[in-house]
């Protein structure tokens, strides 16, 4: 299999910027999340732990991880610790990625994560589906930290916290986080598709694409190759050696 990186997929700074533009991931989002880096660093481990509490209590994913641990010859506990560590690092990177506005190096890492998860045969639906839990956990942590509990009555000489402004701040951060999550899921999806195509002998690197687009935008070419290969196989199976397709 080829090195399934950004170069192989035809992803560059130019067409990556189009992805960010499409999901409205802007410099303003970068400012918002850079300010939250210390918060992310403080909460990443706890969020990762809760994230895997769910993964290991949901029967299909728990079974997948148990079987994967057995194949690798490691304990489920050790596997979970490694997963939590990697997930905590990712949580921080979502925010520190703002320092480079989630550029090519950031996207490249997400591609590699996608390739790894495809190679271990994690069902794509569970990877994508897990982001619903991730969003919930991040939002709940933000609400706990930044939205005050309603007070019965403000004491004389004190001002009640502006809870509307607090909620607005949380929603602003979440809006930025969700744009990054969307960008990340694009990388994961591309990696799963690309790795699957390569595993059946198709070379994504042969797809013709302009600098403005990446190769996975042109899967029509891959479909044409597949159709030709199928027709050739059918001709050979039928012993039609003079077929034009050959």
PDB file of C-alpha atoms in Angstrom:
ATOM      1  CA  UNK A   1       0.000   0.000   0.000  1.00  0.00           C
ATOM      2  CA  UNK A   2       1.202   3.496  -0.788  1.00  0.00           C
ATOM      3  CA  UNK A   3       1.940   6.102   1.861  1.00  0.00           C
ATOM      4  CA  UNK A   4      -1.567   7.436   2.401  1.00  0.00           C
ATOM      5  CA  UNK A   5      -0.711  11.024   3.184  1.00  0.00           C
ATOM      6  CA  UNK A   6      -1.862  14.435   1.994  1.00  0.00           C
ATOM      7  CA  UNK A   7       0.471  14.325  -1.015  1.00  0.00           C
ATOM      8  CA  UNK A   8      -0.919  10.971  -2.149  1.00  0.00           C
ATOM      9  CA  UNK A   9      -4.475  12.262  -1.833  1.00  0.00           C
ATOM     10  CA  UNK A  10      -3.586  15.522  -3.595  1.00  0.00           C
ATOM     11  CA  UNK A  11      -4.404  17.674  -0.583  1.00  0.00           C
ATOM     12  CA  UNK A  12      -2.470  20.944  -0.316  1.00  0.00           C
ATOM     13  CA  UNK A  13      -2.746  24.239   1.525  1.00  0.00           C
ATOM     14  CA  UNK A  14      -4.779  25.746  -1.291  1.00  0.00           C
ATOM     15  CA  UNK A  15      -7.548  23.168  -1.523  1.00  0.00           C
ATOM     16  CA  UNK A  16      -7.504  22.643   2.241  1.00  0.00           C
ATOM     17  CA  UNK A  17      -8.292  26.330   2.668  1.00  0.00           C
ATOM     18  CA  UNK A  18     -11.392  25.726   0.528  1.00  0.00           C
ATOM     19  CA  UNK A  19     -12.552  23.112   3.013  1.00  0.00           C
ATOM     20  CA  UNK A  20     -12.162  25.560   5.886  1.00  0.00           C
ATOM     21  CA  UNK A  21     -13.943  28.238   3.893  1.00  0.00           C
ATOM     22  CA  UNK A  22     -16.834  25.885   3.146  1.00  0.00           C
ATOM     23  CA  UNK A  23     -17.463  25.081   6.832  1.00  0.00           C
ATOM     24  CA  UNK A  24     -16.886  28.765   7.742  1.00  0.00           C
ATOM     25  CA  UNK A  25     -13.861  27.961   9.905  1.00  0.00           C
ATOM     26  CA  UNK A  26     -12.280  31.405  10.089  1.00  0.00           C
ATOM     27  CA  UNK A  27      -9.588  33.445  11.799  1.00  0.00           C
ATOM     28  CA  UNK A  28     -12.256  34.507  14.283  1.00  0.00           C
ATOM     29  CA  UNK A  29     -12.733  30.859  15.275  1.00  0.00           C
ATOM     30  CA  UNK A  30      -8.972  30.601  15.694  1.00  0.00           C
ATOM     31  CA  UNK A  31      -9.005  33.540  18.116  1.00  0.00           C
ATOM     32  CA  UNK A  32     -11.883  31.980  20.059  1.00  0.00           C
ATOM     33  CA  UNK A  33     -10.223  28.600  20.477  1.00  0.00           C
ATOM     34  CA  UNK A  34      -6.718  29.923  21.145  1.00  0.00           C
ATOM     35  CA  UNK A  35      -8.133  31.682  24.190  1.00  0.00           C
ATOM     36  CA  UNK A  36      -9.521  28.338  25.362  1.00  0.00           C
ATOM     37  CA  UNK A  37      -6.303  26.309  25.082  1.00  0.00           C
ATOM     38  CA  UNK A  38      -5.604  26.345  28.849  1.00  0.00           C
ATOM     39  CA  UNK A  39      -9.164  25.189  29.507  1.00  0.00           C
ATOM     40  CA  UNK A  40      -8.795  22.340  27.005  1.00  0.00           C
ATOM     41  CA  UNK A  41      -5.507  21.260  28.568  1.00  0.00           C
ATOM     42  CA  UNK A  42      -7.123  21.189  32.010  1.00  0.00           C
ATOM     43  CA  UNK A  43     -10.157  19.169  30.911  1.00  0.00           C
ATOM     44  CA  UNK A  44      -8.843  16.882  28.169  1.00  0.00           C
ATOM     45  CA  UNK A  45      -8.127  13.874  30.386  1.00  0.00           C
ATOM     46  CA  UNK A  46     -11.490  13.983  32.147  1.00  0.00           C
ATOM     47  CA  UNK A  47     -13.375  14.317  28.871  1.00  0.00           C
ATOM     48  CA  UNK A  48     -11.383  11.438  27.356  1.00  0.00           C
ATOM     49  CA  UNK A  49     -12.213   9.268  30.369  1.00  0.00           C
ATOM     50  CA  UNK A  50     -15.940   9.989  30.074  1.00  0.00           C
ATOM     51  CA  UNK A  51     -15.742   9.460  26.321  1.00  0.00           C
ATOM     52  CA  UNK A  52     -14.413   5.939  26.821  1.00  0.00           C
ATOM     53  CA  UNK A  53     -16.829   5.251  29.657  1.00  0.00           C
ATOM     54  CA  UNK A  54     -19.452   5.366  26.925  1.00  0.00           C
ATOM     55  CA  UNK A  55     -17.399   3.490  24.317  1.00  0.00           C
ATOM     56  CA  UNK A  56     -16.718   0.653  26.743  1.00  0.00           C
ATOM     57  CA  UNK A  57     -20.315   0.464  27.972  1.00  0.00           C
ATOM     58  CA  UNK A  58     -21.869   0.401  24.483  1.00  0.00           C
ATOM     59  CA  UNK A  59     -21.949  -3.279  23.542  1.00  0.00           C
ATOM     60  CA  UNK A  60     -20.784  -3.166  19.884  1.00  0.00           C
ATOM     61  CA  UNK A  61     -17.805  -0.872  20.524  1.00  0.00           C
ATOM     62  CA  UNK A  62     -16.945  -2.626  23.789  1.00  0.00           C
ATOM     63  CA  UNK A  63     -16.874  -5.936  21.919  1.00  0.00           C
ATOM     64  CA  UNK A  64     -14.716  -4.450  19.161  1.00  0.00           C
ATOM     65  CA  UNK A  65     -12.139  -3.159  21.653  1.00  0.00           C
ATOM     66  CA  UNK A  66     -12.152  -6.428  23.592  1.00  0.00           C
ATOM     67  CA  UNK A  67     -11.505  -8.441  20.429  1.00  0.00           C
ATOM     68  CA  UNK A  68      -8.879  -5.952  19.268  1.00  0.00           C
ATOM     69  CA  UNK A  69      -7.050  -6.180  22.606  1.00  0.00           C
ATOM     70  CA  UNK A  70      -7.059  -9.981  22.387  1.00  0.00           C
ATOM     71  CA  UNK A  71      -5.611  -9.881  18.859  1.00  0.00           C
ATOM     72  CA  UNK A  72      -2.863  -7.522  19.995  1.00  0.00           C
ATOM     73  CA  UNK A  73      -2.120  -9.548  23.111  1.00  0.00           C
ATOM     74  CA  UNK A  74      -2.746  -6.659  25.495  1.00  0.00           C
ATOM     75  CA  UNK A  75      -5.188  -6.257  28.338  1.00  0.00           C
ATOM     76  CA  UNK A  76      -8.371  -4.276  27.822  1.00  0.00           C
ATOM     77  CA  UNK A  77      -7.230  -2.001  30.653  1.00  0.00           C
ATOM     78  CA  UNK A  78      -3.939  -1.203  28.933  1.00  0.00           C
ATOM     79  CA  UNK A  79      -5.722  -0.629  25.642  1.00  0.00           C
ATOM     80  CA  UNK A  80      -8.155   1.754  27.267  1.00  0.00           C
ATOM     81  CA  UNK A  81      -5.362   3.720  28.943  1.00  0.00           C
ATOM     82  CA  UNK A  82      -3.632   4.169  25.587  1.00  0.00           C
ATOM     83  CA  UNK A  83      -6.886   5.188  23.926  1.00  0.00           C
ATOM     84  CA  UNK A  84      -7.635   7.746  26.633  1.00  0.00           C
ATOM     85  CA  UNK A  85      -4.145   9.213  26.321  1.00  0.00           C
ATOM     86  CA  UNK A  86      -4.499   9.573  22.546  1.00  0.00           C
ATOM     87  CA  UNK A  87      -7.986  11.021  22.890  1.00  0.00           C
ATOM     88  CA  UNK A  88      -6.851  13.596  25.452  1.00  0.00           C
ATOM     89  CA  UNK A  89      -4.059  14.651  23.092  1.00  0.00           C
ATOM     90  CA  UNK A  90      -6.578  15.031  20.281  1.00  0.00           C
ATOM     91  CA  UNK A  91      -8.850  17.139  22.471  1.00  0.00           C
ATOM     92  CA  UNK A  92      -6.007  19.586  23.076  1.00  0.00           C
ATOM     93  CA  UNK A  93      -5.013  19.590  19.394  1.00  0.00           C
ATOM     94  CA  UNK A  94      -8.509  20.708  18.373  1.00  0.00           C
ATOM     95  CA  UNK A  95      -7.755  23.925  20.273  1.00  0.00           C
ATOM     96  CA  UNK A  96      -4.006  24.289  19.659  1.00  0.00           C
ATOM     97  CA  UNK A  97      -4.679  23.731  15.952  1.00  0.00           C
ATOM     98  CA  UNK A  98      -5.979  27.294  16.040  1.00  0.00           C
ATOM     99  CA  UNK A  99      -2.373  28.500  16.253  1.00  0.00           C
ATOM    100  CA  UNK A 100      -1.845  27.430  12.631  1.00  0.00           C
ATOM    101  CA  UNK A 101      -5.519  27.777  11.671  1.00  0.00           C
ATOM    102  CA  UNK A 102      -5.746  23.993  11.259  1.00  0.00           C
ATOM    103  CA  UNK A 103      -3.312  23.873   8.362  1.00  0.00           C
ATOM    104  CA  UNK A 104      -1.872  21.020   6.347  1.00  0.00           C
ATOM    105  CA  UNK A 105       0.178  19.474   9.181  1.00  0.00           C
ATOM    106  CA  UNK A 106      -2.933  19.370  11.366  1.00  0.00           C
ATOM    107  CA  UNK A 107      -5.035  17.785   8.597  1.00  0.00           C
ATOM    108  CA  UNK A 108      -2.252  15.323   7.776  1.00  0.00           C
ATOM    109  CA  UNK A 109      -2.351  13.988  11.316  1.00  0.00           C
ATOM    110  CA  UNK A 110      -6.098  13.476  11.106  1.00  0.00           C
ATOM    111  CA  UNK A 111      -5.626  11.562   7.838  1.00  0.00           C
ATOM    112  CA  UNK A 112      -3.131   9.250   9.544  1.00  0.00           C
ATOM    113  CA  UNK A 113      -5.566   8.639  12.390  1.00  0.00           C
ATOM    114  CA  UNK A 114      -8.221   7.719   9.845  1.00  0.00           C
ATOM    115  CA  UNK A 115      -5.905   5.303   8.038  1.00  0.00           C
ATOM    116  CA  UNK A 116      -5.016   3.584  11.317  1.00  0.00           C
ATOM    117  CA  UNK A 117      -8.664   3.158  12.286  1.00  0.00           C
ATOM    118  CA  UNK A 118      -9.462   1.776   8.846  1.00  0.00           C
ATOM    119  CA  UNK A 119      -6.583  -0.686   9.100  1.00  0.00           C
ATOM    120  CA  UNK A 120      -7.811  -2.007  12.453  1.00  0.00           C
ATOM    121  CA  UNK A 121     -11.263  -2.385  10.852  1.00  0.00           C
ATOM    122  CA  UNK A 122     -13.163  -0.155  13.240  1.00  0.00           C
ATOM    123  CA  UNK A 123     -16.615   0.249  11.650  1.00  0.00           C
ATOM    124  CA  UNK A 124     -16.839   3.723  10.166  1.00  0.00           C
ATOM    125  CA  UNK A 125     -20.271   4.310  11.707  1.00  0.00           C
ATOM    126  CA  UNK A 126     -18.862   3.981  15.231  1.00  0.00           C
ATOM    127  CA  UNK A 127     -16.002   6.383  14.536  1.00  0.00           C
ATOM    128  CA  UNK A 128     -18.297   9.025  13.061  1.00  0.00           C
ATOM    129  CA  UNK A 129     -21.042   8.323  15.574  1.00  0.00           C
ATOM    130  CA  UNK A 130     -18.691   8.846  18.506  1.00  0.00           C
ATOM    131  CA  UNK A 131     -18.550  12.555  17.708  1.00  0.00           C
ATOM    132  CA  UNK A 132     -22.102  12.961  19.016  1.00  0.00           C
ATOM    133  CA  UNK A 133     -20.839  11.894  22.434  1.00  0.00           C
ATOM    134  CA  UNK A 134     -17.754  14.072  22.079  1.00  0.00           C
ATOM    135  CA  UNK A 135     -19.875  17.148  21.362  1.00  0.00           C
ATOM    136  CA  UNK A 136     -22.077  16.403  24.350  1.00  0.00           C
ATOM    137  CA  UNK A 137     -19.138  16.036  26.721  1.00  0.00           C
ATOM    138  CA  UNK A 138     -17.364  19.194  25.572  1.00  0.00           C
ATOM    139  CA  UNK A 139     -20.540  21.256  25.790  1.00  0.00           C
ATOM    140  CA  UNK A 140     -21.414  19.945  29.255  1.00  0.00           C
ATOM    141  CA  UNK A 141     -17.901  20.700  30.515  1.00  0.00           C
ATOM    142  CA  UNK A 142     -18.142  24.249  29.158  1.00  0.00           C
ATOM    143  CA  UNK A 143     -21.543  24.765  30.763  1.00  0.00           C
ATOM    144  CA  UNK A 144     -20.277  23.513  34.125  1.00  0.00           C
ATOM    145  CA  UNK A 145     -17.326  25.880  34.049  1.00  0.00           C
ATOM    146  CA  UNK A 146     -18.743  29.013  32.489  1.00  0.00           C
ATOM    147  CA  UNK A 147     -22.460  29.201  33.255  1.00  0.00           C
ATOM    148  CA  UNK A 148     -23.293  30.119  36.840  1.00  0.00           C
ATOM    149  CA  UNK A 149     -26.033  28.334  38.704  1.00  0.00           C
ATOM    150  CA  UNK A 150     -29.085  30.574  39.056  1.00  0.00           C
ATOM    151  CA  UNK A 151     -29.011  32.399  42.404  1.00  0.00           C
ATOM    152  CA  UNK A 152     -32.187  32.864  44.485  1.00  0.00           C
ATOM    153  CA  UNK A 153     -31.588  36.602  44.700  1.00  0.00           C
ATOM    154  CA  UNK A 154     -28.609  38.892  44.330  1.00  0.00           C
ATOM    155  CA  UNK A 155     -27.272  40.283  47.577  1.00  0.00           C
ATOM    156  CA  UNK A 156     -27.398  44.011  48.035  1.00  0.00           C
ATOM    157  CA  UNK A 157     -24.412  45.636  46.375  1.00  0.00           C
ATOM    158  CA  UNK A 158     -23.713  42.671  44.102  1.00  0.00           C
ATOM    159  CA  UNK A 159     -24.711  42.031  40.543  1.00  0.00           C
ATOM    160  CA  UNK A 160     -26.245  38.811  39.335  1.00  0.00           C
ATOM    161  CA  UNK A 161     -24.109  37.092  36.697  1.00  0.00           C
ATOM    162  CA  UNK A 162     -25.213  37.678  33.143  1.00  0.00           C
ATOM    163  CA  UNK A 163     -26.211  34.109  32.380  1.00  0.00           C
ATOM    164  CA  UNK A 164     -27.329  35.003  28.872  1.00  0.00           C
ATOM    165  CA  UNK A 165     -23.819  36.245  28.103  1.00  0.00           C
ATOM    166  CA  UNK A 166     -22.357  33.097  29.650  1.00  0.00           C
ATOM    167  CA  UNK A 167     -24.519  30.866  27.479  1.00  0.00           C
ATOM    168  CA  UNK A 168     -23.593  32.945  24.445  1.00  0.00           C
ATOM    169  CA  UNK A 169     -19.907  32.426  25.189  1.00  0.00           C
ATOM    170  CA  UNK A 170     -20.373  28.647  25.489  1.00  0.00           C
ATOM    171  CA  UNK A 171     -22.300  28.480  22.235  1.00  0.00           C
ATOM    172  CA  UNK A 172     -19.647  30.560  20.484  1.00  0.00           C
ATOM    173  CA  UNK A 173     -16.918  28.153  21.582  1.00  0.00           C
ATOM    174  CA  UNK A 174     -19.017  25.135  20.641  1.00  0.00           C
ATOM    175  CA  UNK A 175     -19.742  26.576  17.197  1.00  0.00           C
ATOM    176  CA  UNK A 176     -15.992  26.854  16.585  1.00  0.00           C
ATOM    177  CA  UNK A 177     -15.291  23.382  17.979  1.00  0.00           C
ATOM    178  CA  UNK A 178     -17.952  21.823  15.778  1.00  0.00           C
ATOM    179  CA  UNK A 179     -16.437  23.386  12.669  1.00  0.00           C
ATOM    180  CA  UNK A 180     -13.094  21.794  13.570  1.00  0.00           C
ATOM    181  CA  UNK A 181     -14.837  18.477  14.226  1.00  0.00           C
ATOM    182  CA  UNK A 182     -16.387  18.708  10.761  1.00  0.00           C
ATOM    183  CA  UNK A 183     -12.983  19.322   9.179  1.00  0.00           C
ATOM    184  CA  UNK A 184     -11.572  16.375  11.113  1.00  0.00           C
ATOM    185  CA  UNK A 185     -14.373  14.079   9.992  1.00  0.00           C
ATOM    186  CA  UNK A 186     -13.654  15.047   6.392  1.00  0.00           C
ATOM    187  CA  UNK A 187     -10.082  13.830   6.901  1.00  0.00           C
ATOM    188  CA  UNK A 188     -11.252  10.630   8.564  1.00  0.00           C
ATOM    189  CA  UNK A 189     -13.756   9.946   5.789  1.00  0.00           C
ATOM    190  CA  UNK A 190     -11.180  10.576   3.072  1.00  0.00           C
ATOM    191  CA  UNK A 191      -8.725   8.278   4.826  1.00  0.00           C
ATOM    192  CA  UNK A 192     -11.251   5.451   5.173  1.00  0.00           C
ATOM    193  CA  UNK A 193     -12.277   5.743   1.509  1.00  0.00           C
ATOM    194  CA  UNK A 194      -8.702   6.043   0.257  1.00  0.00           C
ATOM    195  CA  UNK A 195      -7.406   3.164   2.364  1.00  0.00           C
ATOM    196  CA  UNK A 196     -10.272   0.921   1.271  1.00  0.00           C
ATOM    197  CA  UNK A 197      -9.634   1.662  -2.406  1.00  0.00           C
ATOM    198  CA  UNK A 198      -5.912   0.993  -1.987  1.00  0.00           C
ATOM    199  CA  UNK A 199      -6.621  -2.297  -0.194  1.00  0.00           C
ATOM    200  CA  UNK A 200      -8.325  -3.678  -3.325  1.00  0.00           C
ATOM    201  CA  UNK A 201      -5.442  -2.683  -5.584  1.00  0.00           C
ATOM    202  CA  UNK A 202      -6.557   0.734  -6.805  1.00  0.00           C
ATOM    203  CA  UNK A 203      -4.034   3.570  -6.638  1.00  0.00           C
ATOM    204  CA  UNK A 204      -5.614   6.842  -5.547  1.00  0.00           C
ATOM    205  CA  UNK A 205      -2.388   8.532  -6.595  1.00  0.00           C
ATOM    206  CA  UNK A 206      -3.273   7.831 -10.238  1.00  0.00           C
ATOM    207  CA  UNK A 207      -6.387   9.999 -10.067  1.00  0.00           C
ATOM    208  CA  UNK A 208      -5.980  13.179 -12.108  1.00  0.00           C
ATOM    209  CA  UNK A 209      -6.859  16.348 -10.200  1.00  0.00           C
ATOM    210  CA  UNK A 210      -6.094  20.039 -10.499  1.00  0.00           C
ATOM    211  CA  UNK A 211      -4.316  22.020  -7.780  1.00  0.00           C
ATOM    212  CA  UNK A 212      -7.687  23.438  -6.791  1.00  0.00           C
ATOM    213  CA  UNK A 213      -9.117  20.018  -5.995  1.00  0.00           C
ATOM    214  CA  UNK A 214      -7.884  16.860  -4.317  1.00  0.00           C
ATOM    215  CA  UNK A 215      -7.958  13.357  -5.777  1.00  0.00           C
ATOM    216  CA  UNK A 216     -10.837  12.120  -3.667  1.00  0.00           C
ATOM    217  CA  UNK A 217     -13.050  14.706  -5.345  1.00  0.00           C
ATOM    218  CA  UNK A 218     -12.671  12.679  -8.528  1.00  0.00           C
ATOM    219  CA  UNK A 219     -13.831   9.220  -7.542  1.00  0.00           C
ATOM    220  CA  UNK A 220     -15.682   9.035 -10.848  1.00  0.00           C
ATOM    221  CA  UNK A 221     -12.299   8.073 -12.323  1.00  0.00           C
ATOM    222  CA  UNK A 222     -11.938   5.239  -9.817  1.00  0.00           C
ATOM    223  CA  UNK A 223     -15.440   4.020 -10.647  1.00  0.00           C
ATOM    224  CA  UNK A 224     -14.508   3.944 -14.335  1.00  0.00           C
ATOM    225  CA  UNK A 225     -11.387   1.891 -13.565  1.00  0.00           C
ATOM    226  CA  UNK A 226     -13.442  -0.509 -11.480  1.00  0.00           C
ATOM    227  CA  UNK A 227     -15.956  -0.947 -14.275  1.00  0.00           C
ATOM    228  CA  UNK A 228     -13.175  -1.690 -16.764  1.00  0.00           C
ATOM    229  CA  UNK A 229     -11.605  -4.237 -14.398  1.00  0.00           C
ATOM    230  CA  UNK A 230     -14.980  -5.885 -13.837  1.00  0.00           C
ATOM    231  CA  UNK A 231     -15.649  -6.069 -17.578  1.00  0.00           C
ATOM    232  CA  UNK A 232     -12.194  -7.550 -18.169  1.00  0.00           C
ATOM    233  CA  UNK A 233     -12.755 -10.146 -15.456  1.00  0.00           C
ATOM    234  CA  UNK A 234     -16.114 -11.092 -16.963  1.00  0.00           C
ATOM    235  CA  UNK A 235     -14.551 -11.411 -20.430  1.00  0.00           C
ATOM    236  CA  UNK A 236     -11.798 -13.670 -19.090  1.00  0.00           C
ATOM    237  CA  UNK A 237     -14.285 -15.769 -17.142  1.00  0.00           C
ATOM    238  CA  UNK A 238     -16.341 -16.213 -20.310  1.00  0.00           C
ATOM    239  CA  UNK A 239     -13.197 -17.033 -22.304  1.00  0.00           C
ATOM    240  CA  UNK A 240     -13.923 -14.196 -24.723  1.00  0.00           C
ATOM    241  CA  UNK A 241     -10.283 -13.467 -25.459  1.00  0.00           C
ATOM    242  CA  UNK A 242     -11.001 -11.267 -28.468  1.00  0.00           C
ATOM    243  CA  UNK A 243     -13.148  -8.848 -26.464  1.00  0.00           C
ATOM    244  CA  UNK A 244     -12.288  -5.184 -27.064  1.00  0.00           C
ATOM    245  CA  UNK A 245     -12.206  -4.646 -23.310  1.00  0.00           C
ATOM    246  CA  UNK A 246      -9.042  -6.774 -23.175  1.00  0.00           C
TER     247      UNK A 246
END
